[in-house]
Coordinates of C-alpha atoms in Angstrom, one line a residue:
M1 CA -58.3 -12.9 -41.1
N2 CA -58.6 -9.2 -39.7
E3 CA -57.0 -10.5 -36.4
L4 CA -53.9 -11.7 -38.4
K5 CA -53.3 -8.3 -39.4
K6 CA -52.8 -6.9 -36.0
T7 CA -50.0 -4.4 -36.4
D8 CA -46.7 -4.4 -34.0
T9 CA -47.7 -0.9 -32.9
D10 CA -51.1 -2.0 -31.4
A11 CA -51.2 -1.5 -27.6
D12 CA -50.0 -4.4 -25.7
E13 CA -52.4 -5.8 -22.9
W14 CA -49.5 -5.8 -20.5
S15 CA -48.8 -2.1 -20.8
S16 CA -50.9 -1.0 -18.0
L17 CA -48.7 -3.0 -15.8
K18 CA -45.8 -0.8 -16.7
A19 CA -47.3 1.9 -14.2
Y20 CA -46.3 -0.4 -11.3
T21 CA -42.8 -1.5 -12.1
N22 CA -39.6 -0.5 -13.6
A23 CA -39.1 -4.2 -14.8
R24 CA -38.7 -4.5 -18.6
I25 CA -42.2 -5.6 -19.6
A26 CA -44.4 -4.7 -22.5
L27 CA -41.4 -3.5 -24.6
G28 CA -43.1 -4.0 -27.9
R29 CA -41.4 -5.6 -31.0
T30 CA -40.3 -4.6 -34.4
G31 CA -40.6 -7.7 -36.5
V32 CA -38.9 -10.5 -34.5
S33 CA -36.9 -8.0 -32.6
I34 CA -37.5 -5.4 -29.7
P35 CA -37.7 -1.7 -30.8
L36 CA -34.5 0.1 -31.2
R37 CA -35.5 2.5 -28.3
E38 CA -35.8 -0.3 -25.9
S39 CA -32.5 -1.8 -26.9
L40 CA -30.7 1.5 -26.5
Q41 CA -32.4 2.2 -23.0
F42 CA -31.1 -1.4 -22.0
K43 CA -27.6 -0.5 -23.0
L44 CA -27.9 2.8 -21.2
A45 CA -29.1 1.0 -17.9
H46 CA -26.2 -1.5 -18.3
A47 CA -23.9 1.5 -18.5
H48 CA -25.4 3.1 -15.5
A49 CA -25.1 0.0 -13.3
K50 CA -21.4 -0.5 -14.4
D51 CA -20.7 3.1 -13.7
A52 CA -22.2 2.6 -10.2
V53 CA -20.0 -0.3 -9.3
Y54 CA -16.8 1.8 -10.2
S55 CA -18.1 4.9 -8.6
Q56 CA -16.3 6.7 -5.7
L57 CA -17.4 8.6 -2.7
N58 CA -17.0 12.3 -2.8
L59 CA -16.1 12.6 0.9
P60 CA -16.3 16.5 1.2
D61 CA -19.8 16.2 -0.4
L62 CA -20.9 13.4 1.6
Q63 CA -19.6 15.1 4.8
A64 CA -21.5 18.3 3.9
S65 CA -24.8 16.3 3.4
L66 CA -24.4 14.7 6.9
S67 CA -23.6 18.1 8.7
A68 CA -27.3 18.7 9.8
S69 CA -26.8 15.6 12.1
G70 CA -24.4 17.5 14.2
L71 CA -22.2 14.3 14.9
P72 CA -18.6 14.2 14.3
I73 CA -17.5 12.3 11.1
H74 CA -14.4 10.0 10.5
S75 CA -13.1 8.4 7.5
V76 CA -11.6 5.0 7.3
R77 CA -10.6 2.4 4.6
S78 CA -10.7 -1.3 4.3
Q79 CA -7.8 -3.5 3.4
A80 CA -8.9 -3.5 -0.3
E81 CA -6.4 -0.8 -1.8
N82 CA -8.2 -0.2 -5.0
R83 CA -11.5 -1.0 -6.7
D84 CA -10.2 -4.0 -8.6
T85 CA -8.9 -5.5 -5.4
Y86 CA -12.3 -4.7 -3.8
L87 CA -14.1 -6.6 -6.3
Q88 CA -11.9 -9.6 -6.6
R89 CA -11.2 -9.9 -2.9
P90 CA -14.6 -9.4 -0.9
D91 CA -12.7 -10.7 2.2
L92 CA -10.4 -7.6 2.3
G93 CA -13.4 -5.2 2.1
R94 CA -14.7 -6.7 5.4
L95 CA -11.4 -5.6 7.3
L96 CA -10.0 -2.3 8.2
D97 CA -6.5 -1.3 7.2
D98 CA -3.9 -0.8 9.9
T99 CA -4.2 3.0 9.8
S100 CA -7.9 2.9 10.3
T101 CA -7.7 0.4 12.9
A102 CA -5.4 2.6 14.9
K103 CA -7.5 5.6 14.4
L104 CA -10.8 3.9 15.8
Q105 CA -8.7 2.5 18.8
Q106 CA -8.1 6.3 19.5
L107 CA -11.8 7.2 19.2
A108 CA -12.9 4.4 21.4
G109 CA -14.3 5.8 24.7
S110 CA -17.3 5.0 26.9
P111 CA -19.9 2.6 25.2
V112 CA -22.7 4.3 23.3
D113 CA -25.9 2.9 22.2
I114 CA -25.6 3.2 18.3
C115 CA -22.9 3.7 15.8
L116 CA -23.8 4.8 12.3
I117 CA -21.7 3.7 9.5
I118 CA -21.7 4.5 5.8
A119 CA -19.8 2.5 3.2
D120 CA -19.7 2.9 -0.7
G121 CA -20.3 -0.9 -1.2
L122 CA -21.1 -1.7 -4.8
S123 CA -22.6 1.7 -5.6
A124 CA -21.1 4.8 -4.1
T125 CA -23.7 6.6 -6.3
A126 CA -26.4 5.2 -4.3
V127 CA -24.7 6.4 -1.0
M128 CA -24.1 9.8 -2.4
Q129 CA -27.9 10.2 -3.4
N130 CA -29.5 8.8 -0.4
A131 CA -27.3 8.5 2.7
G132 CA -27.6 12.2 3.7
T133 CA -31.3 12.3 3.9
V134 CA -31.5 8.9 5.7
V135 CA -28.9 9.8 8.2
N136 CA -30.4 13.2 9.2
L137 CA -33.9 11.9 9.5
L138 CA -32.6 8.9 11.6
V139 CA -30.3 10.8 13.9
E140 CA -33.2 13.2 14.8
K141 CA -35.4 10.1 15.6
I142 CA -32.6 8.4 17.5
R143 CA -32.1 11.4 19.8
Q144 CA -35.7 11.8 20.4
A145 CA -35.8 8.1 21.6
G146 CA -33.0 8.8 24.1
Y147 CA -30.3 6.8 22.6
S148 CA -26.6 7.9 22.5
L149 CA -24.7 8.0 19.2
A150 CA -21.0 7.3 18.3
P151 CA -19.3 9.6 15.6
I152 CA -20.3 8.6 12.1
I153 CA -17.9 6.5 10.3
L154 CA -17.4 6.6 6.5
V155 CA -15.8 3.7 4.9
E156 CA -14.1 3.5 1.5
Q157 CA -14.1 0.1 -0.2
G158 CA -16.3 -1.4 2.5
R159 CA -18.4 -4.5 2.6
V160 CA -21.3 -5.2 5.0
A161 CA -19.3 -7.1 7.5
I162 CA -16.9 -4.3 8.1
M163 CA -19.5 -3.1 10.5
D164 CA -18.3 -6.0 12.8
A165 CA -14.6 -4.8 12.7
I166 CA -15.7 -1.2 13.5
G167 CA -18.0 -2.5 16.3
G168 CA -15.2 -4.5 17.7
L169 CA -13.2 -1.3 18.2
L170 CA -15.8 1.2 19.4
H171 CA -18.1 -1.2 21.4
P172 CA -21.6 0.3 20.4
R173 CA -24.5 -1.7 21.7
L174 CA -26.0 -1.6 18.2
A175 CA -24.4 -0.8 14.7
I176 CA -26.0 0.3 11.6
I177 CA -24.3 0.4 8.1
L178 CA -25.9 2.1 5.1
I179 CA -24.2 0.7 2.0
G180 CA -24.6 0.8 -1.8
E181 CA -26.2 -2.3 -3.1
R182 CA -25.3 -4.2 -6.1
P183 CA -26.8 -2.2 -9.0
G184 CA -29.7 -3.7 -11.0
L185 CA -30.6 -2.8 -14.7
S186 CA -33.4 -0.6 -13.2
S187 CA -31.9 0.3 -9.8
F188 CA -28.3 1.5 -10.0
D189 CA -28.9 4.0 -7.2
S190 CA -30.3 1.5 -4.5
M191 CA -28.9 1.7 -1.0
G192 CA -29.3 -1.0 1.8
A193 CA -29.4 -0.7 5.7
Y194 CA -28.0 -3.6 7.7
I195 CA -28.3 -3.4 11.6
T196 CA -26.5 -5.6 14.1
Y197 CA -26.9 -6.0 17.8
A198 CA -23.6 -6.2 19.7
P199 CA -21.3 -6.2 16.6
Q200 CA -18.0 -7.8 16.9
P201 CA -15.6 -9.6 14.5
G202 CA -16.6 -13.1 13.5
L203 CA -20.4 -12.6 13.2
T204 CA -22.2 -14.2 10.3
D205 CA -25.0 -12.7 8.1
E206 CA -28.0 -14.5 10.1
R207 CA -27.1 -12.1 12.9
R208 CA -28.1 -9.0 10.8
N209 CA -31.3 -7.4 9.7
C210 CA -31.5 -6.0 6.3
I211 CA -33.7 -3.0 4.7
S212 CA -33.1 -3.0 1.0
N213 CA -33.8 -0.8 -2.0
I214 CA -33.7 2.6 -0.2
R215 CA -34.4 5.3 -2.8
D216 CA -37.0 7.6 -4.2
Q217 CA -38.2 4.9 -6.7
G218 CA -38.0 2.1 -4.1
L219 CA -38.4 2.3 -0.3
P220 CA -38.5 6.1 0.2
P221 CA -36.1 7.3 2.8
A222 CA -38.6 8.5 5.3
M223 CA -40.2 5.2 5.3
A224 CA -36.9 3.3 5.5
V225 CA -36.1 5.4 8.8
D226 CA -39.3 4.4 10.3
K227 CA -38.4 0.8 9.5
L228 CA -35.1 1.3 11.1
M229 CA -36.4 2.8 14.2
Y230 CA -38.9 -0.2 14.6
L231 CA -35.8 -2.5 14.3
I232 CA -33.7 -0.4 16.7
H233 CA -36.3 -0.5 19.4
A234 CA -36.9 -4.2 18.9
A235 CA -33.3 -5.0 19.0
F236 CA -32.8 -3.2 22.3
R237 CA -35.8 -4.8 23.8
L238 CA -34.9 -8.4 22.7
Q239 CA -31.2 -7.9 22.7
L240 CA -30.6 -9.4 19.4
T241 CA -30.9 -8.9 15.7
G242 CA -31.0 -11.4 12.7
V243 CA -33.3 -14.2 12.0
A244 CA -34.7 -14.2 15.5
L245 CA -35.9 -10.6 15.1
K246 CA -39.1 -10.5 12.9
D247 CA -40.5 -7.2 11.1
N248 CA -44.0 -7.3 12.5
D249 CA -44.8 -3.6 12.3
G250 CA -46.8 -3.9 9.0
L251 CA -45.5 -0.6 7.5
L252 CA -45.2 -2.3 4.1
G253 CA -48.3 -4.3 4.4

């Protein structure tokens, strides 16, 4: 009978697992419901995720965070005129508007090895928090490796595939886009990195490699940069990216 009197506040055997994940486990209960504190935290996390989707790039602050790279920085826009259109028409987020196309046509010069692109994606918050650190570390390592770099391109209302439109105009050997990922209820500030060899319009997703969940509570920026450098070296050696390029460096093993 004593076992039947176990109270709701007794330690849950799953509680120790909470040290290893932000997932909602071992929440406890109050009667047949979850505790009020957990219910409110869920609503707060949902609000953070929704805010991240509608967040905007602060271009002056973002450019300032990238200043240590020493690279020229240019801003462009997709054909999605506003956030609602961006969310309803993913196809427009993959295409540059006419003004941006003309701007990049003027920038096009001698081919370079790598073009770095930063887009808001589905969480400008993630980009504002993580892009500066990743880019500054990455540029330093790219230069040490002897690769040439195009100006940094900042994209508002951009989707991943806009890197192909930009690549088709600037003609880098390889393009990398850092972009805000779809927010989760424990990861509204998660940034992804996609890498494409010989970017050009018409490519599909199997031609890209992705590194996901770049943030302090996920894949730390320094480790993400090491993963990117591995993929860069491998892409130039094999002259490809995508499903044929495997990540075998064991950094996350």
